[in-house]
PDB file of C-alpha atoms in Angstrom:
ATOM      1  CA  MET A   1      -4.589  -5.606   5.540  1.00  0.00           C
ATOM      2  CA  PHE A   2      -8.244  -6.333   6.248  1.00  0.00           C
ATOM      3  CA  GLY A   3      -9.928  -8.268   3.468  1.00  0.00           C
ATOM      4  CA  GLU A   4      -6.756 -10.049   2.439  1.00  0.00           C
ATOM      5  CA  ASP A   5      -8.216 -13.428   3.331  1.00  0.00           C
ATOM      6  CA  ARG A   6     -10.949 -12.891   0.726  1.00  0.00           C
ATOM      7  CA  TYR A   7      -8.816 -12.190  -2.344  1.00  0.00           C
ATOM      8  CA  GLU A   8      -9.998 -15.495  -3.794  1.00  0.00           C
ATOM      9  CA  LEU A   9     -13.375 -13.853  -4.416  1.00  0.00           C
ATOM     10  CA  TYR A  10     -11.643 -11.810  -7.117  1.00  0.00           C
ATOM     11  CA  GLY A  11      -9.728 -14.851  -8.366  1.00  0.00           C
ATOM     12  CA  LEU A  12      -6.440 -13.284  -7.329  1.00  0.00           C
ATOM     13  CA  PRO A  13      -3.651 -15.887  -7.215  1.00  0.00           C
ATOM     14  CA  SER A  14      -1.237 -14.107  -4.890  1.00  0.00           C
ATOM     15  CA  GLY A  15      -2.913 -11.277  -3.030  1.00  0.00           C
ATOM     16  CA  ASN A  16      -3.464  -7.656  -3.954  1.00  0.00           C
ATOM     17  CA  PRO A  17      -1.963  -6.968  -7.410  1.00  0.00           C
ATOM     18  CA  TYR A  18      -1.534  -3.255  -6.628  1.00  0.00           C
ATOM     19  CA  ALA A  19       0.789  -3.756  -3.655  1.00  0.00           C
ATOM     20  CA  GLY A  20       3.700  -1.464  -4.456  1.00  0.00           C
ATOM     21  CA  ARG A  21       7.391  -2.305  -4.093  1.00  0.00           C
ATOM     22  CA  PRO A  22      10.562  -1.788  -6.134  1.00  0.00           C
ATOM     23  CA  LEU A  23      10.621  -4.428  -8.869  1.00  0.00           C
ATOM     24  CA  ASP A  24      13.837  -6.224  -9.778  1.00  0.00           C
ATOM     25  CA  PRO A  25      13.776  -8.732 -12.659  1.00  0.00           C
ATOM     26  CA  LEU A  26      17.454  -9.530 -12.005  1.00  0.00           C
ATOM     27  CA  LEU A  27      16.450 -11.184  -8.738  1.00  0.00           C
ATOM     28  CA  SER A  28      12.852 -12.162  -9.543  1.00  0.00           C
ATOM     29  CA  PRO A  29      12.203 -12.841 -13.262  1.00  0.00           C
ATOM     30  CA  SER A  30       8.426 -12.717 -12.745  1.00  0.00           C
ATOM     31  CA  ASP A  31       8.747  -9.008 -11.870  1.00  0.00           C
ATOM     32  CA  CYS A  32       9.354  -8.351 -15.552  1.00  0.00           C
ATOM     33  CA  GLU A  33       5.645  -8.892 -16.245  1.00  0.00           C
ATOM     34  CA  LEU A  34       4.722  -6.090 -13.820  1.00  0.00           C
ATOM     35  CA  ILE A  35       6.775  -3.400 -15.564  1.00  0.00           C
ATOM     36  CA  LEU A  36       4.356  -1.661 -17.913  1.00  0.00           C
ATOM     37  CA  GLU A  37       4.598   1.083 -20.520  1.00  0.00           C
ATOM     38  CA  LEU A  38       1.274   2.583 -19.368  1.00  0.00           C
ATOM     39  CA  GLU A  39       0.354   4.674 -22.366  1.00  0.00           C
ATOM     40  CA  GLY A  40       3.855   6.085 -22.791  1.00  0.00           C
ATOM     41  CA  PHE A  41       4.819   6.514 -19.125  1.00  0.00           C
ATOM     42  CA  ILE A  42       7.888   4.355 -19.831  1.00  0.00           C
ATOM     43  CA  ARG A  43       9.365   3.890 -23.311  1.00  0.00           C
ATOM     44  CA  LEU A  44      10.468   0.287 -22.945  1.00  0.00           C
ATOM     45  CA  ALA A  45      11.009  -0.290 -26.669  1.00  0.00           C
ATOM     46  CA  MET A  46      13.386   2.683 -26.830  1.00  0.00           C
ATOM     47  CA  ILE A  47      15.361   1.466 -23.816  1.00  0.00           C
ATOM     48  CA  GLN A  48      15.683  -2.014 -25.262  1.00  0.00           C
ATOM     49  CA  ALA A  49      16.831  -0.623 -28.609  1.00  0.00           C
ATOM     50  CA  VAL A  50      19.472   1.499 -26.868  1.00  0.00           C
ATOM     51  CA  VAL A  51      20.979  -1.381 -24.904  1.00  0.00           C
ATOM     52  CA  GLU A  52      20.941  -3.706 -27.916  1.00  0.00           C
ATOM     53  CA  GLN A  53      22.718  -1.118 -30.055  1.00  0.00           C
ATOM     54  CA  ALA A  54      25.285  -0.482 -27.336  1.00  0.00           C
ATOM     55  CA  ILE A  55      26.054  -4.196 -27.070  1.00  0.00           C
ATOM     56  CA  LYS A  56      26.296  -4.520 -30.839  1.00  0.00           C
ATOM     57  CA  GLU A  57      28.769  -1.620 -31.011  1.00  0.00           C
ATOM     58  CA  LYS A  58      30.627  -2.728 -27.845  1.00  0.00           C
ATOM     59  CA  ARG A  59      30.196   0.612 -26.124  1.00  0.00           C
ATOM     60  CA  PRO A  60      28.576   1.715 -22.854  1.00  0.00           C
ATOM     61  CA  ALA A  61      24.888   2.436 -22.370  1.00  0.00           C
ATOM     62  CA  PHE A  62      24.357   5.317 -19.940  1.00  0.00           C
ATOM     63  CA  PHE A  63      20.931   6.106 -18.459  1.00  0.00           C
ATOM     64  CA  LEU A  64      19.911   8.989 -16.204  1.00  0.00           C
ATOM     65  CA  ILE A  65      16.536   8.431 -14.493  1.00  0.00           C
ATOM     66  CA  VAL A  66      14.998  11.502 -12.875  1.00  0.00           C
ATOM     67  CA  GLY A  67      11.869  11.641 -10.710  1.00  0.00           C
ATOM     68  CA  VAL A  68      10.404  12.405  -7.301  1.00  0.00           C
ATOM     69  CA  GLY A  69       9.865   9.800  -4.594  1.00  0.00           C
ATOM     70  CA  ASN A  70       7.598   6.866  -5.515  1.00  0.00           C
ATOM     71  CA  SER A  71       7.948   7.667  -9.216  1.00  0.00           C
ATOM     72  CA  GLY A  72       9.459   4.282 -10.110  1.00  0.00           C
ATOM     73  CA  ARG A  73      13.128   5.263 -10.416  1.00  0.00           C
ATOM     74  CA  THR A  74      14.546   2.154  -8.733  1.00  0.00           C
ATOM     75  CA  THR A  75      12.224  -0.193 -10.607  1.00  0.00           C
ATOM     76  CA  LEU A  76      13.138   1.317 -13.972  1.00  0.00           C
ATOM     77  CA  ALA A  77      16.862   1.259 -13.132  1.00  0.00           C
ATOM     78  CA  ASN A  78      16.616  -2.433 -12.233  1.00  0.00           C
ATOM     79  CA  HIS A  79      14.725  -3.123 -15.439  1.00  0.00           C
ATOM     80  CA  VAL A  80      17.361  -1.368 -17.543  1.00  0.00           C
ATOM     81  CA  MET A  81      19.957  -3.665 -15.971  1.00  0.00           C
ATOM     82  CA  HIS A  82      17.763  -6.667 -16.729  1.00  0.00           C
ATOM     83  CA  LEU A  83      17.272  -5.648 -20.367  1.00  0.00           C
ATOM     84  CA  TYR A  84      21.023  -5.237 -20.761  1.00  0.00           C
ATOM     85  CA  ARG A  85      21.731  -8.675 -19.306  1.00  0.00           C
ATOM     86  CA  GLN A  86      19.042 -10.191 -21.523  1.00  0.00           C
ATOM     87  CA  ALA A  87      20.411  -8.527 -24.672  1.00  0.00           C
ATOM     88  CA  ALA A  88      23.998  -9.523 -23.847  1.00  0.00           C
ATOM     89  CA  ALA A  89      22.947 -13.133 -23.242  1.00  0.00           C
ATOM     90  CA  ALA A  90      21.451 -13.228 -26.743  1.00  0.00           C
ATOM     91  CA  HIS A  91      25.001 -12.856 -28.102  1.00  0.00           C
ATOM     92  CA  ALA A  92      26.670 -15.168 -25.569  1.00  0.00           C
ATOM     93  CA  PRO A  93      24.450 -17.996 -24.262  1.00  0.00           C
ATOM     94  CA  GLN A  94      26.693 -18.605 -21.240  1.00  0.00           C
ATOM     95  CA  PHE A  95      26.893 -14.886 -20.393  1.00  0.00           C
ATOM     96  CA  THR A  96      27.574 -14.022 -16.749  1.00  0.00           C
ATOM     97  CA  PHE A  97      26.350 -10.630 -15.584  1.00  0.00           C
ATOM     98  CA  LEU A  98      28.078  -8.931 -12.669  1.00  0.00           C
ATOM     99  CA  ALA A  99      25.712  -6.350 -11.204  1.00  0.00           C
ATOM    100  CA  HIS A 100      26.961  -3.661  -8.846  1.00  0.00           C
ATOM    101  CA  GLY A 101      24.289  -1.653  -7.080  1.00  0.00           C
ATOM    102  CA  ALA A 102      25.313   1.353  -5.006  1.00  0.00           C
ATOM    103  CA  GLU A 103      22.355   2.039  -2.732  1.00  0.00           C
ATOM    104  CA  ARG A 104      21.558   5.389  -1.134  1.00  0.00           C
ATOM    105  CA  GLY A 105      23.334   4.423   2.076  1.00  0.00           C
ATOM    106  CA  ASP A 106      26.473   3.564   0.119  1.00  0.00           C
ATOM    107  CA  MET A 107      26.608   6.849  -1.750  1.00  0.00           C
ATOM    108  CA  THR A 108      28.690   9.793  -0.564  1.00  0.00           C
ATOM    109  CA  HIS A 109      29.553  13.218  -1.923  1.00  0.00           C
ATOM    110  CA  ASP A 110      33.068  11.913  -2.643  1.00  0.00           C
ATOM    111  CA  SER A 111      32.688  10.879  -6.280  1.00  0.00           C
ATOM    112  CA  TYR A 112      36.212   9.495  -6.489  1.00  0.00           C
ATOM    113  CA  ALA A 113      35.619   7.213  -3.494  1.00  0.00           C
ATOM    114  CA  VAL A 114      32.348   5.989  -5.025  1.00  0.00           C
ATOM    115  CA  LEU A 115      34.149   5.076  -8.277  1.00  0.00           C
ATOM    116  CA  CYS A 116      36.932   3.300  -6.386  1.00  0.00           C
ATOM    117  CA  SER A 117      34.375   1.331  -4.411  1.00  0.00           C
ATOM    118  CA  THR A 118      32.627   0.369  -7.651  1.00  0.00           C
ATOM    119  CA  LEU A 119      35.805  -0.981  -9.254  1.00  0.00           C
ATOM    120  CA  LEU A 120      36.794  -2.925  -6.147  1.00  0.00           C
ATOM    121  CA  SER A 121      33.290  -4.366  -5.936  1.00  0.00           C
ATOM    122  CA  LEU A 122      33.640  -5.597  -9.519  1.00  0.00           C
ATOM    123  CA  ARG A 123      36.959  -7.199  -8.544  1.00  0.00           C
ATOM    124  CA  ASN A 124      35.241  -9.130  -5.767  1.00  0.00           C
ATOM    125  CA  LYS A 125      32.418 -10.189  -8.070  1.00  0.00           C
ATOM    126  CA  MET A 126      34.959 -11.480 -10.597  1.00  0.00           C
ATOM    127  CA  LYS A 127      36.526 -13.569  -7.846  1.00  0.00           C
ATOM    128  CA  GLY A 128      33.108 -14.758  -6.700  1.00  0.00           C
ATOM    129  CA  HIS A 129      32.302 -16.002 -10.206  1.00  0.00           C
ATOM    130  CA  GLN A 130      35.786 -17.492 -10.603  1.00  0.00           C
ATOM    131  CA  ILE A 131      36.742 -15.135 -13.414  1.00  0.00           C
ATOM    132  CA  PRO A 132      40.569 -15.060 -13.522  1.00  0.00           C
ATOM    133  CA  ILE A 133      42.231 -11.703 -12.847  1.00  0.00           C
ATOM    134  CA  SER A 134      45.565 -11.105 -14.562  1.00  0.00           C
ATOM    135  CA  ARG A 135      48.589 -10.067 -12.534  1.00  0.00           C
ATOM    136  CA  GLU A 136      48.557  -6.613 -14.140  1.00  0.00           C
ATOM    137  CA  LEU A 137      44.910  -5.979 -13.290  1.00  0.00           C
ATOM    138  CA  GLY A 138      45.440  -7.471  -9.842  1.00  0.00           C
ATOM    139  CA  ASP A 139      48.256  -4.977  -9.254  1.00  0.00           C
ATOM    140  CA  TRP A 140      45.964  -2.132 -10.329  1.00  0.00           C
ATOM    141  CA  PHE A 141      43.305  -3.296  -7.898  1.00  0.00           C
ATOM    142  CA  ALA A 142      45.862  -3.599  -5.096  1.00  0.00           C
ATOM    143  CA  GLU A 143      47.120  -0.062  -5.717  1.00  0.00           C
ATOM    144  CA  LEU A 144      43.566   1.253  -5.829  1.00  0.00           C
ATOM    145  CA  SER A 145      42.730  -0.470  -2.558  1.00  0.00           C
ATOM    146  CA  GLN A 146      45.892   0.555  -0.697  1.00  0.00           C
ATOM    147  CA  LYS A 147      46.215   4.170  -1.746  1.00  0.00           C
ATOM    148  CA  GLY A 148      42.607   5.223  -1.325  1.00  0.00           C
ATOM    149  CA  ARG A 149      42.265   8.976  -0.892  1.00  0.00           C
ATOM    150  CA  MET A 150      45.792   9.421   0.409  1.00  0.00           C
ATOM    151  CA  VAL A 151      47.339   9.248  -3.063  1.00  0.00           C
ATOM    152  CA  PRO A 152      44.390   9.227  -5.479  1.00  0.00           C
ATOM    153  CA  LEU A 153      44.782   7.824  -8.951  1.00  0.00           C
ATOM    154  CA  ASN A 154      44.105   9.930 -12.011  1.00  0.00           C
ATOM    155  CA  GLU A 155      40.665   9.498 -13.602  1.00  0.00           C
ATOM    156  CA  TYR A 156      42.416   8.026 -16.644  1.00  0.00           C
ATOM    157  CA  ASP A 157      44.044   5.434 -14.406  1.00  0.00           C
ATOM    158  CA  LEU A 158      40.569   4.507 -13.223  1.00  0.00           C
ATOM    159  CA  GLN A 159      39.523   4.348 -16.858  1.00  0.00           C
ATOM    160  CA  GLU A 160      42.336   1.912 -17.615  1.00  0.00           C
ATOM    161  CA  ILE A 161      41.287  -0.285 -14.689  1.00  0.00           C
ATOM    162  CA  ALA A 162      37.680  -0.260 -15.949  1.00  0.00           C
ATOM    163  CA  GLU A 163      38.781  -1.152 -19.486  1.00  0.00           C
ATOM    164  CA  SER A 164      40.980  -4.003 -18.248  1.00  0.00           C
ATOM    165  CA  THR A 165      38.148  -5.294 -16.079  1.00  0.00           C
ATOM    166  CA  ALA A 166      35.786  -5.266 -19.053  1.00  0.00           C
ATOM    167  CA  ARG A 167      38.289  -7.050 -21.308  1.00  0.00           C
ATOM    168  CA  GLU A 168      39.026  -9.799 -18.830  1.00  0.00           C
ATOM    169  CA  CYS A 169      35.326 -10.305 -18.158  1.00  0.00           C
ATOM    170  CA  ALA A 170      34.604 -10.455 -21.905  1.00  0.00           C
ATOM    171  CA  SER A 171      37.257 -13.130 -22.371  1.00  0.00           C
ATOM    172  CA  ARG A 172      35.124 -15.354 -20.116  1.00  0.00           C
ATOM    173  CA  GLU A 173      31.734 -14.425 -21.635  1.00  0.00           C
ATOM    174  CA  ALA A 174      30.983 -12.067 -18.771  1.00  0.00           C
ATOM    175  CA  GLY A 175      30.159  -8.411 -18.394  1.00  0.00           C
ATOM    176  CA  PHE A 176      29.012  -5.959 -15.765  1.00  0.00           C
ATOM    177  CA  GLY A 177      26.409  -3.331 -15.066  1.00  0.00           C
ATOM    178  CA  ILE A 178      26.290  -0.549 -12.475  1.00  0.00           C
ATOM    179  CA  ARG A 179      23.384   1.205 -10.773  1.00  0.00           C
ATOM    180  CA  TYR A 180      23.908   4.354  -8.714  1.00  0.00           C
ATOM    181  CA  GLU A 181      20.832   5.013  -6.582  1.00  0.00           C
ATOM    182  CA  GLY A 182      20.017   8.571  -5.509  1.00  0.00           C
ATOM    183  CA  VAL A 183      23.155  10.323  -6.764  1.00  0.00           C
ATOM    184  CA  PRO A 184      24.065  12.889  -4.054  1.00  0.00           C
ATOM    185  CA  ASP A 185      26.654  14.814  -6.086  1.00  0.00           C
ATOM    186  CA  LYS A 186      26.229  15.402  -9.798  1.00  0.00           C
ATOM    187  CA  ARG A 187      30.011  15.360 -10.287  1.00  0.00           C
ATOM    188  CA  LEU A 188      29.781  11.578 -10.051  1.00  0.00           C
ATOM    189  CA  ILE A 189      27.857  11.433 -13.336  1.00  0.00           C
ATOM    190  CA  PRO A 190      30.463  12.885 -15.750  1.00  0.00           C
ATOM    191  CA  LEU A 191      33.277  11.175 -13.818  1.00  0.00           C
ATOM    192  CA  ALA A 192      31.630   7.762 -14.164  1.00  0.00           C
ATOM    193  CA  GLN A 193      30.970   8.442 -17.832  1.00  0.00           C
ATOM    194  CA  ARG A 194      34.659   9.228 -18.289  1.00  0.00           C
ATOM    195  CA  VAL A 195      35.826   6.129 -16.412  1.00  0.00           C
ATOM    196  CA  PHE A 196      33.519   3.722 -18.300  1.00  0.00           C
ATOM    197  CA  GLU A 197      33.375   5.460 -21.693  1.00  0.00           C
ATOM    198  CA  ASN A 198      35.486   2.788 -23.428  1.00  0.00           C
ATOM    199  CA  THR A 199      33.822  -0.272 -21.904  1.00  0.00           C
ATOM    200  CA  SER A 200      30.924  -2.411 -23.008  1.00  0.00           C
ATOM    201  CA  THR A 201      28.666  -1.970 -19.998  1.00  0.00           C
ATOM    202  CA  VAL A 202      25.507  -0.323 -18.695  1.00  0.00           C
ATOM    203  CA  VAL A 203      25.573   2.421 -16.054  1.00  0.00           C
ATOM    204  CA  VAL A 204      22.320   3.752 -14.601  1.00  0.00           C
ATOM    205  CA  PHE A 205      22.027   6.830 -12.392  1.00  0.00           C
ATOM    206  CA  THR A 206      18.861   7.745 -10.500  1.00  0.00           C
ATOM    207  CA  VAL A 207      18.430  11.339  -9.357  1.00  0.00           C
ATOM    208  CA  ASP A 208      15.807  12.881  -7.069  1.00  0.00           C
ATOM    209  CA  ASP A 209      13.797  15.567  -8.834  1.00  0.00           C
ATOM    210  CA  TYR A 210      13.344  17.935  -5.895  1.00  0.00           C
ATOM    211  CA  GLN A 211      14.139  21.618  -5.495  1.00  0.00           C
ATOM    212  CA  HIS A 212      15.937  21.085  -2.193  1.00  0.00           C
ATOM    213  CA  ALA A 213      19.361  22.008  -0.874  1.00  0.00           C
ATOM    214  CA  ASN A 214      20.204  18.356  -0.106  1.00  0.00           C
ATOM    215  CA  THR A 215      19.422  16.987  -3.576  1.00  0.00           C
ATOM    216  CA  VAL A 216      21.217  17.190  -6.898  1.00  0.00           C
ATOM    217  CA  GLN A 217      20.144  20.184  -8.959  1.00  0.00           C
ATOM    218  CA  LEU A 218      20.511  19.194 -12.599  1.00  0.00           C
ATOM    219  CA  THR A 219      20.568  22.129 -15.001  1.00  0.00           C
ATOM    220  CA  GLU A 220      19.498  21.966 -18.619  1.00  0.00           C
ATOM    221  CA  ALA A 221      23.190  22.149 -19.508  1.00  0.00           C
ATOM    222  CA  ASP A 222      23.838  19.068 -17.315  1.00  0.00           C
ATOM    223  CA  ARG A 223      21.089  17.159 -19.067  1.00  0.00           C
ATOM    224  CA  GLN A 224      22.336  18.142 -22.516  1.00  0.00           C
ATOM    225  CA  ALA A 225      25.894  17.150 -21.621  1.00  0.00           C
ATOM    226  CA  PHE A 226      24.696  13.752 -20.416  1.00  0.00           C
ATOM    227  CA  GLY A 227      22.595  13.334 -23.548  1.00  0.00           C
ATOM    228  CA  LYS A 228      25.705  13.393 -25.736  1.00  0.00           C
ATOM    229  CA  GLN A 229      26.635   9.950 -24.425  1.00  0.00           C
ATOM    230  CA  GLY A 230      23.492   8.703 -22.733  1.00  0.00           C
ATOM    231  CA  HIS A 231      19.742   8.853 -22.406  1.00  0.00           C
ATOM    232  CA  VAL A 232      17.633  10.801 -19.909  1.00  0.00           C
ATOM    233  CA  CYS A 233      14.384   9.245 -18.645  1.00  0.00           C
ATOM    234  CA  ASP A 234      11.988  11.556 -16.805  1.00  0.00           C
ATOM    235  CA  LEU A 235       9.406   9.827 -14.633  1.00  0.00           C
ATOM    236  CA  ASN A 236       6.589  12.324 -14.336  1.00  0.00           C
ATOM    237  CA  ALA A 237       3.275  12.079 -12.507  1.00  0.00           C
ATOM    238  CA  LEU A 238       0.778   9.734 -14.155  1.00  0.00           C
ATOM    239  CA  THR A 239      -2.007  11.125 -16.283  1.00  0.00           C
ATOM    240  CA  PRO A 240      -5.567   9.945 -15.467  1.00  0.00           C
ATOM    241  CA  ARG A 241      -5.440   7.781 -18.598  1.00  0.00           C
ATOM    242  CA  GLN A 242      -2.210   6.162 -17.397  1.00  0.00           C
ATOM    243  CA  ILE A 243      -3.720   5.479 -13.952  1.00  0.00           C
ATOM    244  CA  ALA A 244      -6.655   3.768 -15.656  1.00  0.00           C
ATOM    245  CA  ALA A 245      -4.185   1.688 -17.673  1.00  0.00           C
ATOM    246  CA  LEU A 246      -2.359   0.809 -14.437  1.00  0.00           C
ATOM    247  CA  ALA A 247      -5.602  -0.406 -12.846  1.00  0.00           C
ATOM    248  CA  THR A 248      -6.365  -2.560 -15.881  1.00  0.00           C
ATOM    249  CA  ASP A 249      -2.910  -3.850 -16.799  1.00  0.00           C
ATOM    250  CA  ARG A 250      -1.904  -4.792 -13.241  1.00  0.00           C
ATOM    251  CA  TRP A 251      -5.075  -6.825 -12.742  1.00  0.00           C
ATOM    252  CA  ASN A 252      -4.346 -10.572 -12.701  1.00  0.00           C
ATOM    253  CA  GLY A 253      -7.567 -11.901 -11.237  1.00  0.00           C
ATOM    254  CA  THR A 254     -10.863 -12.952 -12.814  1.00  0.00           C
ATOM    255  CA  SER A 255     -11.703 -10.832 -15.867  1.00  0.00           C
ATOM    256  CA  PRO A 256     -12.659  -8.096 -16.258  1.00  0.00           C
ATOM    257  CA  THR A 257     -10.947  -5.710 -13.844  1.00  0.00           C
ATOM    258  CA  PRO A 258     -13.423  -4.496 -11.188  1.00  0.00           C
ATOM    259  CA  PHE A 259     -12.226  -0.890 -11.617  1.00  0.00           C
ATOM    260  CA  ASP A 260     -14.234   1.248 -14.026  1.00  0.00           C
ATOM    261  CA  PRO A 261     -11.583   2.766 -16.370  1.00  0.00           C
ATOM    262  CA  GLU A 262     -13.644   5.849 -17.182  1.00  0.00           C
ATOM    263  CA  GLY A 263     -14.475   6.369 -13.526  1.00  0.00           C
ATOM    264  CA  ILE A 264     -10.778   6.100 -12.616  1.00  0.00           C
ATOM    265  CA  GLN A 265      -9.906   8.812 -15.145  1.00  0.00           C
ATOM    266  CA  LYS A 266     -12.578  11.133 -13.811  1.00  0.00           C
ATOM    267  CA  VAL A 267     -11.829  10.633 -10.125  1.00  0.00           C
ATOM    268  CA  PHE A 268      -8.034  10.779 -10.386  1.00  0.00           C
ATOM    269  CA  GLY A 269      -7.989  13.753 -12.720  1.00  0.00           C
ATOM    270  CA  ALA A 270      -8.162  16.409 -10.010  1.00  0.00           C
ATOM    271  CA  ARG A 271      -4.758  15.731  -8.432  1.00  0.00           C
ATOM    272  CA  SER A 272      -1.249  14.673  -9.384  1.00  0.00           C
ATOM    273  CA  TYR A 273      -0.153  11.122  -8.531  1.00  0.00           C
ATOM    274  CA  THR A 274       3.138   9.302  -8.932  1.00  0.00           C
ATOM    275  CA  ILE A 275       2.951   5.640  -9.900  1.00  0.00           C
ATOM    276  CA  GLY A 276       3.699   4.668  -6.292  1.00  0.00           C
ATOM    277  CA  GLN A 277       0.890   6.865  -4.979  1.00  0.00           C
ATOM    278  CA  ALA A 278      -1.543   5.578  -7.596  1.00  0.00           C
ATOM    279  CA  LEU A 279      -0.728   1.965  -6.735  1.00  0.00           C
ATOM    280  CA  ARG A 280      -1.253   2.667  -3.040  1.00  0.00           C
ATOM    281  CA  HIS A 281      -4.691   4.168  -3.717  1.00  0.00           C
ATOM    282  CA  LEU A 282      -5.721   1.226  -5.907  1.00  0.00           C
ATOM    283  CA  GLU A 283      -4.444  -1.241  -3.310  1.00  0.00           C
ATOM    284  CA  ILE A 284      -6.457   0.340  -0.492  1.00  0.00           C
ATOM    285  CA  LEU A 285      -9.597   0.753  -2.598  1.00  0.00           C
ATOM    286  CA  LEU A 286      -9.562  -2.937  -3.486  1.00  0.00           C
ATOM    287  CA  ASP A 287      -9.144  -3.928   0.158  1.00  0.00           C
ATOM    288  CA  LEU A 288     -11.904  -1.564   1.234  1.00  0.00           C
ATOM    289  CA  ARG A 289     -14.268  -3.082  -1.331  1.00  0.00           C
ATOM    290  CA  LEU A 290     -13.585  -6.545   0.010  1.00  0.00           C
ATOM    291  CA  SER A 291     -13.990  -5.424   3.641  1.00  0.00           C
ATOM    292  CA  GLU A 292     -17.491  -4.102   2.890  1.00  0.00           C
ATOM    293  CA  TYR A 293     -18.620  -7.179   0.972  1.00  0.00           C
ATOM    294  CA  GLU A 294     -20.653  -9.545   3.153  1.00  0.00           C
ATOM    295  CA  ARG A 295     -21.610 -12.185   0.617  1.00  0.00           C
ATOM    296  CA  ASP A 296     -19.698 -15.141  -0.815  1.00  0.00           C
ATOM    297  CA  GLU A 297     -20.562 -14.795  -4.495  1.00  0.00           C
ATOM    298  CA  PRO A 298     -17.287 -14.325  -6.421  1.00  0.00           C
ATOM    299  CA  TRP A 299     -16.478 -11.637  -8.935  1.00  0.00           C
ATOM    300  CA  PRO A 300     -17.927 -10.613 -11.358  1.00  0.00           C
ATOM    301  CA  THR A 301     -20.857  -9.337  -9.359  1.00  0.00           C
ATOM    302  CA  ASP A 302     -22.093  -5.758  -8.976  1.00  0.00           C
ATOM    303  CA  ASP A 303     -21.372  -5.635  -5.254  1.00  0.00           C
ATOM    304  CA  LEU A 304     -17.661  -6.151  -5.941  1.00  0.00           C
ATOM    305  CA  ARG A 305     -17.500  -3.655  -8.785  1.00  0.00           C
ATOM    306  CA  ILE A 306     -15.398  -0.563  -8.019  1.00  0.00           C
ATOM    307  CA  HIS A 307     -17.261   2.224  -9.787  1.00  0.00           C
ATOM    308  CA  GLU A 308     -16.819   5.975  -9.927  1.00  0.00           C
ATOM    309  CA  LEU A 309     -19.317   7.036  -7.269  1.00  0.00           C
ATOM    310  CA  TRP A 310     -18.003   4.540  -4.742  1.00  0.00           C
ATOM    311  CA  ILE A 311     -14.385   5.680  -5.354  1.00  0.00           C
ATOM    312  CA  ARG A 312     -15.434   9.319  -4.953  1.00  0.00           C
ATOM    313  CA  LEU A 313     -17.114   8.460  -1.662  1.00  0.00           C
ATOM    314  CA  LYS A 314     -14.031   6.704  -0.298  1.00  0.00           C
ATOM    315  CA  LEU A 315     -11.670   9.489  -1.335  1.00  0.00           C
ATOM    316  CA  TRP A 316     -14.039  12.049   0.202  1.00  0.00           C
ATOM    317  CA  GLN A 317     -14.048  10.058   3.437  1.00  0.00           C
ATOM    318  CA  ARG A 318     -10.255   9.881   3.321  1.00  0.00           C
ATOM    319  CA  ASP A 319     -10.010  13.662   3.016  1.00  0.00           C
ATOM    320  CA  LYS A 320     -12.405  14.154   5.920  1.00  0.00           C
ATOM    321  CA  TRP A 321     -10.396  11.833   8.162  1.00  0.00           C
ATOM    322  CA  ASN A 322      -7.162  13.547   7.173  1.00  0.00           C
ATOM    323  CA  LYS A 323      -8.584  16.870   8.340  1.00  0.00           C
ATOM    324  CA  LEU A 324      -9.273  15.488  11.820  1.00  0.00           C
ATOM    325  CA  ASP A 325      -5.838  16.508  13.055  1.00  0.00           C
ATOM    326  CA  GLY A 326      -5.234  14.984  16.479  1.00  0.00           C
ATOM    327  CA  ILE A 327      -8.581  13.215  16.751  1.00  0.00           C
ATOM    328  CA  ASP A 328      -7.406  11.348  19.859  1.00  0.00           C
ATOM    329  CA  GLY A 329      -5.776  14.352  21.463  1.00  0.00           C
TER     330      GLY A 329
END
């Protein structure tokens, strides 16, 4: 992006702080600092309390995260997994966390096959971390692998395999967590809850919140049924106040943030923005400001300030360009 070679003028240590991507503290611990509550957008304290209580009571923690594209579903799911691992490690300093992530490309409408794949993945992760598998559990895994869909096991057989897996992991100060990304068939949700209901684990489902024939249509009854054992997190569009908080809290350069918080609230109040969309706008606005700056005096200076009128001008220009459909044709 143009202007990237001048980020030092803002005192930015590692580029544009509003560059959006799914965050994963399990893989990159520093990502944890970028996950923000944003005036109630995410209830991090509640999530942490839920996972800590589940670990204390040795029961599962189920989370259902619902939102449209770019609403932060994957990031929140990853963070839930991180909080669970962190809370479990507080009780067992040598705790080993086996994380299974079923991505969108791995998911099918065959809920049974998805559950079988999950259990076999956990088997492989146990082997990879040199966690011994008893002969009995090994036989269960072999049967699960060989029979497949030809002679499917009962859901209570799957439950027994899950419970045995959890027990044998616990005997070696280990545990597991599961993330199902973009659930394509809502039947997976109650089935997974049944299979893992007697294990000490965390299972996170993300669901697309679209009224479309190819997406899961969760009814209020579905949500209430899930709520009996788990917690539903709705990721709605950001309010103008939350976008202003995002601009301020994500800033890691020279203080203060160049964005005018009141101006942000006024300008971004006319439309609805997901967190991904808001980050993209902030990222581009920062780069545009740098591209127009011809001096070398670092921030804070008025010519690098990103105020309301300038933002309005750039968004107006964006709208005008967007209306030039086929400008080259």
